[in-house]
């Protein structure tokens, strides 16, 4: 029989880092609340029969958000054999609130005081023996980041679980509170297991309706509630909360010795600059510009050029062509493998180096603690437009993939804010959109350094403008939810965590290229190479054709026929060519398909004699204004099928799902139309009906942005950084 050990603790306490260290699992490690949206499990190293469960970070067992419900339901319903309660040693007072609740569950507990290295650096000391005596459970010191003490903590948890011995919590409330709690406990005899009586009794006194609904026959404790409220002159929920904090305060003095002489921490000094009211946004903009400049334009571009030109263009494709022709393979099969699969998938994989460089930098920013500051910074902006900084957290996660980004919206307790976040999260460019950005930047804009960063900020602008407009409607009206988060202290990222994060994101992209994109390229190849010639259906012959002759031959294929049916829709956007239309549509399956489709249509995976990529055909198909319009449309329109599936699951309502998809596609179309029409006018392209429509749309957009609030009011909340607070 396997042993189950749960990791429970506050957000940013180091649970997932500890989980990775104990199991060797490649779980993503971040330092903002909500990364672990669902419980994850892995086998403890050296123990095949021990399962470690990584639960979402929670502040208490009185859940308000979906991920808190996941954690509490598991602890109550599944009842693991032991709990490792991870506590941030640098903020132990706050962490102990959850500890007092966990101790009441009747499950064996071992407390792991994390960040021992930071405690030593700060000159603070936690007296583990005294703390263990006060709490009634064993307390150990660990550093999950450096791996110190984690093996010993896990072994003790296994031993505790095998002993099946429940340790009674040593903490107690005031005499009157204990008297009433005991009275409720007695009424729960036979209704809940004996070891859970105290937990359920306290929850009933806290008026926790969810707990009452989970019990088969919850007793009426209104008399006990009234007695407690009369005795303390307060509501019972506040009384219990206050009793916990009184108990925590009573033990901190004996168990914690702080260095009173220490100066302002390094984290606080850095935050005075990077979270400054006036400097924060410019610093963020500069950092993101550098990240995208290095990833897409310089280092990443060099690596991608080598992958496209040399690896695929000079080695893989010619070798594959020679091999299949040498063994006498049928022309159609050779064409399918070389021109379809290798060229299509190769065009996508060619951008993997740029993606890995981008993910490397994002992992560093996340691991060092800066991205948590970005959520704090963006809260100031988002709050003015009806959202809180919590909405930016899913968007940060979505820079890797839109699916976990959409799922991370579960951390938002306000249903209206959560739905709006789901609708707008995919506006942030994910890893799958990076190849499109790199392709357009290289083919249309000659590798201009501003294109890639602008794509990121177009996404943010779309989110902000959507927040302003949607919050003024009845569907989304209401005050934004308060946003409270702890900013973790800055620290040097470890190579293991950075490389793990980079590889996890990159590998998910590569796996998609090996499955969905491969199937898509096969379909595109078939539709491109088969059509009607002289009234007969068959395979088309493109051998030796170039320029106009190639265009005429391709126009007879099935793909061209389908594309011409829908191309007119995109004519006002500047790219009404059937090739652009089908590329955008295939992007709905997977955004990488846009590049894969172009790879087959324009031969990106092939190289000319001078070794340069044949991007001139694409550049000749679109003007600069049309190119940027195409880029923005693919950034803002409905995401890939996988992300759409996540949106449907999280919305849990077909009407809301279609509204979200419709809004995304509609916004993408309007913005792209305005970009092309106004851009064409600015470059001397003339004034027409499309230009008039664009100006009307812009005026309407401005009106929606600046019309007064009718349904909601802006909630002004001061959010204070507590990084380094003691």
XYZ file of C-alpha atoms in Angstrom:
726
model
C 0.000 0.000 0.000
C 1.475 3.352 -1.044
C 2.049 6.181 1.389
C 0.696 9.614 0.470
C 2.449 12.716 1.731
C 1.015 16.155 0.939
C 3.038 19.348 0.639
C 1.004 22.246 2.010
C 1.931 25.846 2.628
C 1.517 29.475 1.686
C 2.209 30.756 -1.840
C 5.919 31.458 -2.380
C 6.927 29.224 0.524
C 8.857 26.874 -1.784
C 6.463 23.925 -2.153
C 7.024 23.243 -5.838
C 10.778 23.690 -5.509
C 10.736 21.105 -2.710
C 8.471 18.848 -4.782
C 10.911 18.910 -7.707
C 13.842 18.193 -5.410
C 12.089 15.271 -3.707
C 10.628 13.644 -6.812
C 12.914 14.727 -9.643
C 9.753 15.864 -11.421
C 9.946 18.617 -13.995
C 7.218 20.747 -12.486
C 7.410 24.420 -13.347
C 8.787 26.593 -10.550
C 7.667 30.212 -10.291
C 7.414 32.760 -7.521
C 3.924 34.117 -7.865
C 0.807 32.584 -6.340
C -1.186 30.322 -8.595
C 1.530 28.382 -10.456
C 0.282 25.104 -8.987
C -3.349 25.419 -9.964
C -4.120 21.725 -9.481
C -2.582 19.103 -7.267
C 0.412 17.295 -8.801
C 2.007 14.054 -7.711
C 5.334 12.271 -8.023
C 7.246 9.366 -6.490
C 9.708 10.152 -3.717
C 13.257 9.398 -4.806
C 14.341 6.040 -3.399
C 10.794 5.158 -2.301
C 8.624 3.605 -5.011
C 5.716 3.287 -2.611
C 5.724 6.926 -1.412
C 3.662 9.459 -3.375
C 4.288 13.183 -2.880
C 1.334 15.496 -3.600
C 2.091 19.130 -4.427
C -0.944 21.182 -3.433
C -1.725 24.760 -4.469
C -0.421 27.507 -2.236
C -3.058 28.667 0.239
C -3.173 31.084 3.146
C -5.870 29.275 5.103
C -8.291 26.347 5.035
C -11.202 28.746 4.576
C -11.097 28.802 0.760
C -12.145 31.718 -1.411
C -10.531 30.798 -4.724
C -10.694 27.615 -6.792
C -7.124 26.543 -6.115
C -7.715 26.893 -2.360
C -10.755 24.634 -2.732
C -8.564 22.040 -4.485
C -6.114 22.025 -1.583
C -8.680 21.840 1.206
C -10.834 19.214 -0.505
C -7.796 16.993 -0.918
C -6.727 17.335 2.711
C -10.228 16.687 4.024
C -11.470 14.151 1.486
C -8.360 12.214 0.500
C -6.685 12.502 3.911
C -2.999 11.912 3.123
C -0.951 9.781 5.513
C 1.182 12.776 6.492
C 1.587 16.460 5.702
C 4.811 18.370 5.239
C 3.868 21.924 6.120
C 6.359 24.185 4.304
C 6.845 27.461 6.130
C 8.728 30.509 4.892
C 11.140 31.111 7.739
C 11.598 34.781 6.795
C 7.846 35.400 7.356
C 7.021 32.767 9.918
C 4.341 34.787 11.738
C 2.097 34.883 8.663
C 2.779 31.252 7.747
C 1.825 29.933 11.173
C -1.837 30.864 10.637
C -2.224 28.018 8.135
C -0.138 25.763 10.365
C -2.597 26.091 13.246
C -5.413 25.009 10.909
C -3.477 22.074 9.457
C -2.725 20.838 12.990
C -6.469 20.560 13.603
C -7.050 18.128 10.696
C -5.997 15.109 12.728
C -3.298 14.149 10.211
C 0.359 13.591 11.179
C 2.278 16.813 10.440
C 5.928 17.744 10.175
C 6.830 21.402 9.770
C 9.668 22.261 7.361
C 10.991 25.779 7.986
C 12.242 26.754 4.536
C 14.790 29.365 3.420
C 17.262 28.549 6.148
C 20.000 30.163 4.061
C 18.179 33.507 4.027
C 17.542 33.321 7.762
C 21.245 32.875 8.378
C 22.077 35.709 5.997
C 19.615 38.037 7.736
C 20.978 37.133 11.149
C 17.611 35.794 12.338
C 17.224 32.539 14.281
C 14.282 30.207 14.797
C 14.537 27.950 17.843
C 13.230 24.734 16.333
C 13.019 22.756 19.588
C 10.941 25.431 21.306
C 8.698 25.812 18.261
C 8.200 22.034 18.125
C 7.274 21.994 21.799
C 4.792 24.837 21.393
C 3.083 23.398 18.314
C 3.152 19.731 19.226
C 4.776 18.519 16.003
C 8.339 17.969 14.809
C 9.992 21.000 13.208
C 12.977 20.792 10.839
C 15.032 23.386 8.977
C 15.470 23.122 5.190
C 16.515 25.094 2.123
C 14.494 23.755 -0.820
C 16.464 25.892 -3.265
C 19.853 24.548 -2.183
C 18.623 21.079 -1.225
C 19.704 21.391 2.408
C 17.838 19.143 4.859
C 15.131 18.089 2.387
C 16.033 14.395 2.363
C 15.976 14.238 6.156
C 12.591 16.013 6.244
C 11.114 13.552 3.741
C 12.445 10.523 5.659
C 10.914 11.810 8.881
C 7.590 12.380 7.108
C 7.632 8.805 5.770
C 8.402 7.466 9.242
C 5.593 9.559 10.707
C 3.147 8.349 8.031
C 4.046 4.688 8.601
C 3.556 5.093 12.342
C -0.038 6.223 11.656
C 0.121 8.202 14.863
C -1.848 11.414 15.081
C -0.040 14.093 17.073
C -2.403 16.206 19.093
C -1.795 19.938 18.506
C -0.377 21.684 21.539
C -1.931 25.050 20.739
C -5.071 26.100 22.560
C -7.384 29.068 22.447
C -8.652 31.037 25.441
C -10.570 29.119 28.125
C -14.019 30.341 27.052
C -13.345 29.646 23.369
C -12.042 26.146 24.184
C -15.126 25.469 26.292
C -17.469 26.253 23.402
C -15.303 24.398 20.853
C -15.387 21.314 23.111
C -19.170 21.561 23.350
C -19.487 21.536 19.556
C -16.958 18.675 19.331
C -19.150 16.565 21.606
C -22.113 17.140 19.295
C -20.063 15.840 16.351
C -19.410 12.455 17.963
C -20.450 9.760 15.537
C -20.970 12.251 12.699
C -17.327 12.740 11.731
C -14.208 10.690 12.593
C -12.881 11.417 16.078
C -9.600 12.877 14.779
C -11.537 15.437 12.670
C -13.977 16.589 15.334
C -11.961 19.659 16.361
C -11.465 20.818 12.762
C -15.145 20.504 11.871
C -16.229 22.074 15.160
C -14.126 25.171 14.537
C -15.327 25.382 10.917
C -18.948 25.291 12.064
C -18.225 28.095 14.505
C -16.616 30.008 11.640
C -19.937 29.632 9.781
C -18.262 27.737 6.942
C -21.269 26.719 4.833
C -19.175 24.538 2.522
C -18.055 22.402 5.462
C -21.604 22.090 6.740
C -22.805 20.950 3.320
C -20.133 18.223 3.235
C -21.384 16.676 6.484
C -24.146 14.075 6.395
C -26.025 15.593 9.316
C -24.486 18.847 10.474
C -25.746 19.817 13.941
C -27.379 23.165 14.602
C -24.733 25.117 16.533
C -26.547 28.456 16.538
C -26.792 28.368 20.339
C -23.033 27.872 20.718
C -22.369 30.623 18.173
C -24.604 33.032 20.084
C -22.929 32.132 23.355
C -19.482 32.828 21.930
C -20.559 36.069 20.260
C -22.156 37.280 23.502
C -19.052 36.388 25.497
C -16.589 38.090 23.125
C -18.903 40.767 21.682
C -17.920 39.884 18.120
C -18.876 37.490 15.321
C -17.492 33.966 15.688
C -15.421 34.028 12.503
C -13.527 37.085 13.705
C -13.204 35.580 17.172
C -11.556 32.387 15.868
C -9.242 34.394 13.629
C -8.220 36.640 16.506
C -7.684 33.637 18.781
C -5.248 32.156 16.266
C -3.238 35.349 16.001
C -3.167 35.748 19.780
C -1.760 32.229 20.080
C 0.803 32.822 17.309
C 1.949 36.048 18.973
C 2.323 34.254 22.291
C 4.875 31.781 20.919
C 6.828 33.969 18.494
C 8.663 35.781 21.279
C 10.092 32.538 22.667
C 10.717 30.796 19.341
C 12.115 33.535 17.073
C 15.099 35.801 17.644
C 15.442 38.585 15.085
C 18.417 40.698 14.189
C 17.179 44.135 15.152
C 20.372 45.861 14.059
C 20.204 44.884 10.410
C 19.872 47.567 7.764
C 17.388 47.727 4.884
C 17.579 44.511 2.893
C 18.990 44.370 -0.611
C 15.548 43.444 -1.927
C 14.023 46.543 -0.382
C 16.750 48.732 -1.869
C 16.168 47.273 -5.347
C 12.398 47.617 -4.996
C 12.752 51.319 -4.240
C 13.848 51.624 -7.861
C 12.115 48.866 -9.864
C 8.703 49.390 -8.220
C 8.979 53.178 -8.132
C 5.776 54.872 -9.231
C 7.497 56.685 -12.102
C 10.387 54.385 -12.985
C 8.667 50.975 -12.787
C 7.005 50.979 -16.217
C 9.975 52.413 -18.165
C 12.259 49.838 -16.518
C 9.826 47.044 -17.397
C 9.603 48.261 -20.998
C 13.398 48.411 -21.332
C 13.832 44.934 -19.842
C 11.265 43.381 -22.176
C 12.765 45.194 -25.174
C 16.191 43.759 -24.303
C 14.747 40.270 -23.822
C 12.999 40.265 -27.200
C 15.875 42.046 -28.948
C 18.376 39.409 -27.836
C 15.954 36.511 -28.355
C 14.558 37.424 -31.754
C 16.926 39.885 -33.390
C 20.489 39.038 -32.309
C 21.529 35.831 -30.537
C 18.281 33.975 -31.237
C 18.307 35.099 -34.873
C 21.851 33.821 -35.414
C 20.926 30.403 -34.037
C 17.689 30.265 -36.021
C 19.436 31.285 -39.246
C 21.904 28.446 -38.780
C 19.080 25.990 -38.079
C 17.097 27.057 -41.141
C 19.943 27.654 -43.607
C 22.448 24.999 -42.640
C 20.781 22.281 -40.593
C 17.587 21.985 -42.654
C 18.505 23.790 -45.862
C 21.927 22.263 -46.580
C 21.901 19.030 -44.580
C 18.532 17.516 -43.741
C 16.383 18.398 -46.793
C 18.988 17.604 -49.517
C 19.963 14.405 -47.685
C 16.327 13.313 -47.375
C 15.654 14.178 -51.022
C 18.665 12.154 -52.188
C 17.846 9.234 -49.919
C 14.242 8.784 -51.028
C 15.070 9.318 -54.690
C 17.963 6.868 -54.368
C 15.782 4.069 -53.059
C 13.276 4.638 -55.843
C 10.539 6.026 -53.635
C 7.407 7.214 -55.450
C 7.412 10.908 -56.333
C 4.275 11.606 -54.360
C 5.682 9.949 -51.225
C 8.987 11.788 -51.610
C 7.077 15.025 -51.994
C 4.951 14.279 -48.929
C 7.943 13.537 -46.702
C 10.371 16.174 -48.012
C 8.134 19.037 -49.174
C 5.299 18.331 -46.763
C 6.520 17.016 -43.439
C 10.184 18.061 -43.360
C 9.644 21.457 -44.979
C 6.538 22.229 -42.929
C 7.750 20.993 -39.564
C 11.285 22.198 -40.304
C 10.012 25.722 -40.903
C 8.539 25.631 -37.384
C 11.434 23.883 -35.636
C 13.794 26.390 -37.178
C 12.510 28.928 -34.666
C 13.099 26.707 -31.629
C 16.491 28.354 -30.858
C 14.837 31.770 -30.643
C 12.153 30.351 -28.376
C 14.681 28.696 -26.078
C 16.621 31.948 -25.740
C 13.390 33.801 -24.907
C 12.321 31.162 -22.382
C 15.801 31.271 -20.837
C 15.523 34.997 -20.131
C 11.934 34.740 -18.890
C 12.964 31.918 -16.532
C 15.719 34.116 -15.084
C 13.289 37.010 -14.552
C 10.814 34.674 -12.862
C 13.352 32.872 -10.699
C 15.075 36.008 -9.430
C 11.743 37.490 -8.292
C 11.311 40.293 -10.820
C 8.185 38.934 -12.504
C 6.374 39.012 -9.154
C 7.161 42.736 -9.108
C 5.685 43.071 -12.585
C 2.338 41.788 -11.274
C 2.574 44.370 -8.477
C 3.453 47.107 -10.995
C 0.662 46.138 -13.386
C -1.864 46.146 -10.549
C -1.569 49.942 -10.446
C -2.557 50.095 -14.105
C -5.050 47.255 -14.230
C -6.944 48.511 -11.183
C -7.727 51.763 -12.954
C -9.313 49.773 -15.755
C -11.379 47.352 -13.699
C -8.931 44.481 -13.172
C -6.477 43.649 -10.410
C -2.868 42.561 -10.598
C -4.102 39.004 -10.091
C -5.261 39.079 -13.702
C -1.701 39.681 -14.849
C -0.471 36.468 -13.208
C -2.214 34.163 -15.754
C -0.833 36.411 -18.486
C 2.708 35.951 -17.191
C 2.193 32.201 -17.236
C 0.672 32.500 -20.713
C 3.966 33.771 -22.166
C 4.953 30.104 -22.298
C 1.619 28.595 -23.326
C -1.922 29.903 -23.308
C -3.399 26.701 -21.837
C -1.848 26.945 -18.320
C -2.319 30.713 -18.531
C -6.072 30.285 -18.972
C -6.172 27.636 -16.223
C -4.335 29.959 -13.827
C -7.352 32.275 -13.917
C -8.744 29.988 -11.207
C -6.759 32.030 -8.705
C -9.212 34.927 -9.226
C -12.151 34.672 -6.835
C -14.344 37.290 -8.541
C -16.303 35.524 -11.295
C -16.578 38.587 -13.547
C -12.874 39.344 -13.297
C -12.049 35.691 -13.900
C -14.126 35.552 -17.094
C -12.563 38.762 -18.380
C -9.094 37.427 -17.621
C -9.855 34.205 -19.503
C -10.965 36.248 -22.516
C -7.845 38.420 -22.587
C -5.020 36.180 -21.337
C -4.192 34.831 -24.803
C -3.549 38.353 -26.120
C -0.060 38.058 -24.595
C 2.225 36.403 -27.193
C 2.836 32.790 -26.199
C 5.754 30.664 -27.347
C 3.760 29.374 -30.331
C 3.328 32.921 -31.645
C 7.041 33.711 -31.479
C 7.801 32.019 -34.843
C 5.144 34.232 -36.478
C 6.700 37.326 -34.897
C 10.195 36.288 -35.964
C 9.036 35.437 -39.481
C 7.256 38.759 -40.091
C 10.088 40.726 -38.465
C 12.621 39.055 -40.735
C 10.708 38.831 -44.013
C 8.776 42.119 -43.971
C 10.787 44.376 -41.661
C 14.339 43.153 -42.383
C 14.864 42.107 -38.763
C 13.937 45.479 -37.226
C 14.507 45.334 -33.461
C 11.238 47.072 -32.567
C 8.865 44.518 -34.129
C 9.135 41.721 -31.541
C 8.857 43.926 -28.400
C 5.981 45.829 -30.004
C 4.074 42.547 -30.346
C 4.344 42.034 -26.570
C 3.106 45.530 -25.799
C 0.299 45.279 -28.380
C -0.954 42.345 -26.307
C -0.803 44.364 -23.088
C -2.551 47.302 -24.780
C -5.316 44.962 -25.995
C -5.783 43.671 -22.448
C -5.942 47.165 -20.939
C -8.329 48.507 -23.590
C -10.525 45.401 -23.250
C -10.626 45.895 -19.499
C -11.734 49.503 -19.878
C -14.446 48.724 -22.425
C -15.796 45.512 -20.913
C -15.895 46.845 -17.344
C -18.362 49.486 -18.522
C -20.869 46.828 -19.578
C -23.438 45.144 -17.355
C -21.828 41.718 -17.842
C -18.541 42.779 -16.241
C -19.544 45.728 -14.066
C -18.330 45.815 -10.485
C -15.383 46.787 -8.391
C -12.106 44.972 -9.039
C -11.120 42.403 -6.448
C -8.507 43.498 -3.888
C -5.025 42.302 -4.740
C -2.644 41.324 -1.969
C 0.573 39.485 -2.716
C 3.882 39.022 -1.023
C 6.925 39.959 -3.041
C 9.616 37.322 -2.469
C 13.135 38.468 -1.735
C 15.423 38.697 -4.743
C 17.844 35.826 -5.119
C 20.208 34.427 -7.703
C 18.419 31.912 -9.944
C 19.807 28.397 -9.859
C 20.954 26.902 -13.139
C 18.796 23.823 -12.598
C 15.552 25.758 -12.186
C 16.258 28.074 -15.123
C 17.209 25.264 -17.482
C 14.287 23.120 -16.299
C 11.813 25.943 -16.950
C 13.351 26.706 -20.359
C 13.359 23.065 -21.413
C 9.815 22.365 -20.186
C 8.398 25.182 -22.286
C 10.581 24.372 -25.273
C 9.873 20.648 -25.101
C 6.105 21.189 -25.077
C 6.559 23.194 -28.290
C 8.698 20.472 -29.876
C 6.180 17.776 -28.906
C 3.421 19.779 -30.548
C 5.562 20.025 -33.686
C 5.914 16.250 -33.645
C 2.180 15.609 -33.384
C -0.359 18.307 -34.238
C 1.879 20.248 -36.618
C 3.030 17.107 -38.429
C -0.574 16.066 -39.044
C -1.449 19.593 -40.130
C 1.430 19.786 -42.588
C 0.353 16.465 -44.128
C -3.161 17.822 -44.642
C -1.818 21.093 -46.053
C 0.564 19.196 -48.378
C -2.293 17.086 -49.712
C -4.541 20.105 -50.254
C -1.666 21.979 -51.906
C -0.520 19.187 -54.224
C -3.848 17.818 -55.407
C -6.434 19.536 -57.532
C -8.302 19.530 -60.826
C -6.369 19.572 -64.091
C -8.311 19.574 -67.374
C -11.399 18.455 -65.527
C -9.676 15.539 -63.794
C -8.703 15.282 -60.134
C -5.113 14.302 -59.462
C -1.693 15.296 -58.206
C -0.318 18.562 -59.566
C 3.173 18.826 -60.989
C 5.205 21.834 -59.849
C 8.624 20.613 -61.070
C 10.648 23.344 -62.726
C 7.974 25.985 -62.229
C 8.819 29.426 -60.865
C 7.230 32.835 -60.499
C 3.976 33.356 -62.380
C 3.944 29.782 -63.669
C 4.136 28.434 -60.132
C 1.390 30.806 -58.983
C -0.861 29.661 -61.836
C -0.241 25.990 -61.044
C -0.847 26.427 -57.321
C -4.101 28.230 -58.075
C -5.570 24.908 -59.258
C -5.008 23.080 -55.959
C -7.709 22.316 -53.395
C -6.082 24.637 -50.866
C -6.287 27.561 -53.278
C -9.959 26.868 -53.971
C -10.724 26.840 -50.238
C -8.551 29.899 -49.628
C -10.246 31.915 -52.373
C -13.616 31.280 -50.730
C -12.523 33.065 -47.563
C -9.748 35.379 -48.761
C -12.183 38.238 -49.458
C -12.855 38.459 -45.723
C -9.292 39.612 -45.141
C -9.014 41.977 -48.111
C -9.751 45.084 -45.966
C -6.859 43.939 -43.740
C -4.411 44.067 -46.660
C -3.811 40.357 -47.110
C -6.681 39.025 -49.186
C -4.370 36.549 -50.923
C -5.535 32.934 -50.555
C -2.143 31.894 -49.195
C -2.331 34.364 -46.314
C -5.924 33.396 -45.607
C -5.254 29.661 -45.333
C -2.138 30.298 -43.221
C -4.208 32.319 -40.734
C -6.928 29.651 -40.639
C -4.468 26.787 -40.064
C -3.146 28.858 -37.161
C -6.378 28.103 -35.307
C -5.281 24.478 -35.027
C -1.872 25.508 -33.697
C -0.308 28.933 -34.087
C 2.925 27.343 -35.272
C 1.003 26.120 -38.314
C 1.106 29.640 -39.755
C 4.851 29.284 -40.280
C 4.556 25.625 -41.258
C 2.002 26.496 -43.961
C 4.206 29.294 -45.271
C 7.073 26.820 -45.267
C 5.237 24.744 -47.853
C 3.745 27.627 -49.818
C 6.936 29.678 -50.135
C 9.672 27.140 -49.504
C 11.250 28.619 -46.369
C 12.909 25.352 -45.523
C 14.755 25.420 -48.875
C 17.673 27.769 -49.537
C 18.963 29.523 -52.574
C 22.461 28.999 -53.918
C 23.802 31.880 -51.875
C 22.411 30.282 -48.728
C 19.828 32.975 -47.920
C 16.232 32.008 -47.152
C 13.664 32.574 -49.856
C 11.667 35.176 -47.900
C 11.359 37.551 -50.815
C 8.199 35.829 -52.029
C 6.441 36.555 -48.747
C 7.745 40.127 -48.674
C 6.439 40.570 -52.230
C 2.994 39.309 -51.203
C 2.377 41.944 -48.536
C 3.150 45.597 -47.953
C 4.706 46.705 -44.684
C 1.301 47.832 -43.382
C -0.297 44.543 -44.442
C 2.539 42.579 -42.839
C 2.049 44.222 -39.462
C -1.729 43.848 -39.848
C -1.244 40.108 -40.449
C 1.004 39.868 -37.397
C -1.440 41.661 -35.083
C -4.403 39.619 -36.329
C -2.646 36.359 -35.503
C -1.608 37.696 -32.093
C -5.079 38.793 -31.017
C -7.495 36.414 -32.737
C -8.794 33.188 -31.198
C -5.928 31.009 -29.927
C -5.120 27.428 -30.909
C -7.603 24.587 -30.414
C -5.904 23.486 -27.176
C -6.248 26.955 -25.631
C -9.823 27.224 -26.909
C -10.536 23.943 -25.151
C -9.113 25.395 -21.931
C -11.292 28.494 -22.341
C -14.366 26.291 -22.811
C -13.546 24.260 -19.682
C -12.884 27.318 -17.532
C -15.949 29.209 -18.765
C -18.064 26.071 -18.242
C -20.731 27.678 -20.404
C -21.158 27.439 -24.186
C -22.528 30.965 -24.554
C -19.628 32.495 -22.629
C -17.166 30.430 -24.664
C -18.505 31.638 -28.006
C -18.707 35.179 -26.704
C -15.019 35.007 -25.736
C -13.967 33.576 -29.131
C -16.139 36.085 -30.971
C -14.723 38.987 -28.992
C -11.127 37.909 -29.640
C -11.673 37.475 -33.395
C -13.693 40.685 -33.660
C -11.097 42.756 -31.828
C -8.299 41.238 -33.921
C -10.151 42.060 -37.149
C -10.928 45.656 -36.165
C -7.416 46.450 -34.925
C -5.787 44.839 -37.976
C -8.104 46.714 -40.348
C -7.252 50.032 -38.716
C -3.520 49.269 -38.791
C -3.576 48.477 -42.512
C -5.878 51.287 -43.628
C -4.253 54.043 -41.560
C -0.770 52.667 -42.216
C -1.387 52.618 -45.964
C -2.670 56.204 -45.835
C 0.389 57.330 -43.844
C 2.685 55.799 -46.461
C 0.945 57.640 -49.304
C -1.364 54.838 -50.334
C -4.424 56.985 -50.904
C -7.771 57.569 -49.207
C -10.713 55.194 -49.762
C -13.801 53.604 -48.255
C -11.627 51.360 -46.080
C -9.898 54.429 -44.651
C -13.260 56.014 -43.794
C -14.374 52.806 -42.054
C -11.094 52.714 -40.124
C -11.563 56.279 -38.862
C -15.162 55.517 -37.849
C -13.990 52.431 -35.953
C -11.255 54.422 -34.221
C -13.765 57.110 -33.159
C -16.105 54.416 -31.830
C -13.231 52.751 -30.022
C -12.198 56.054 -28.422
C -15.775 56.691 -27.331
C -16.009 53.285 -25.652
C -12.708 53.918 -23.897
C -13.574 57.327 -22.490
C -17.313 57.175 -21.931
C -18.117 57.542 -18.213
C -18.652 54.553 -15.978
C -22.302 53.783 -15.409
C -22.319 50.272 -14.023
C -19.207 50.231 -11.909
C -16.945 52.297 -9.764
C -13.216 52.142 -9.508
C -12.028 50.740 -6.212
C -8.951 52.458 -4.897
C -6.859 50.092 -2.837
C -3.360 50.704 -1.612
C -1.165 47.687 -2.293
C 1.975 47.618 -0.228
C 5.084 45.600 -0.946
C 6.054 43.420 1.958
C 9.306 42.149 0.511
C 11.724 41.820 3.321
C 9.106 42.844 5.895
C 9.767 41.369 9.254
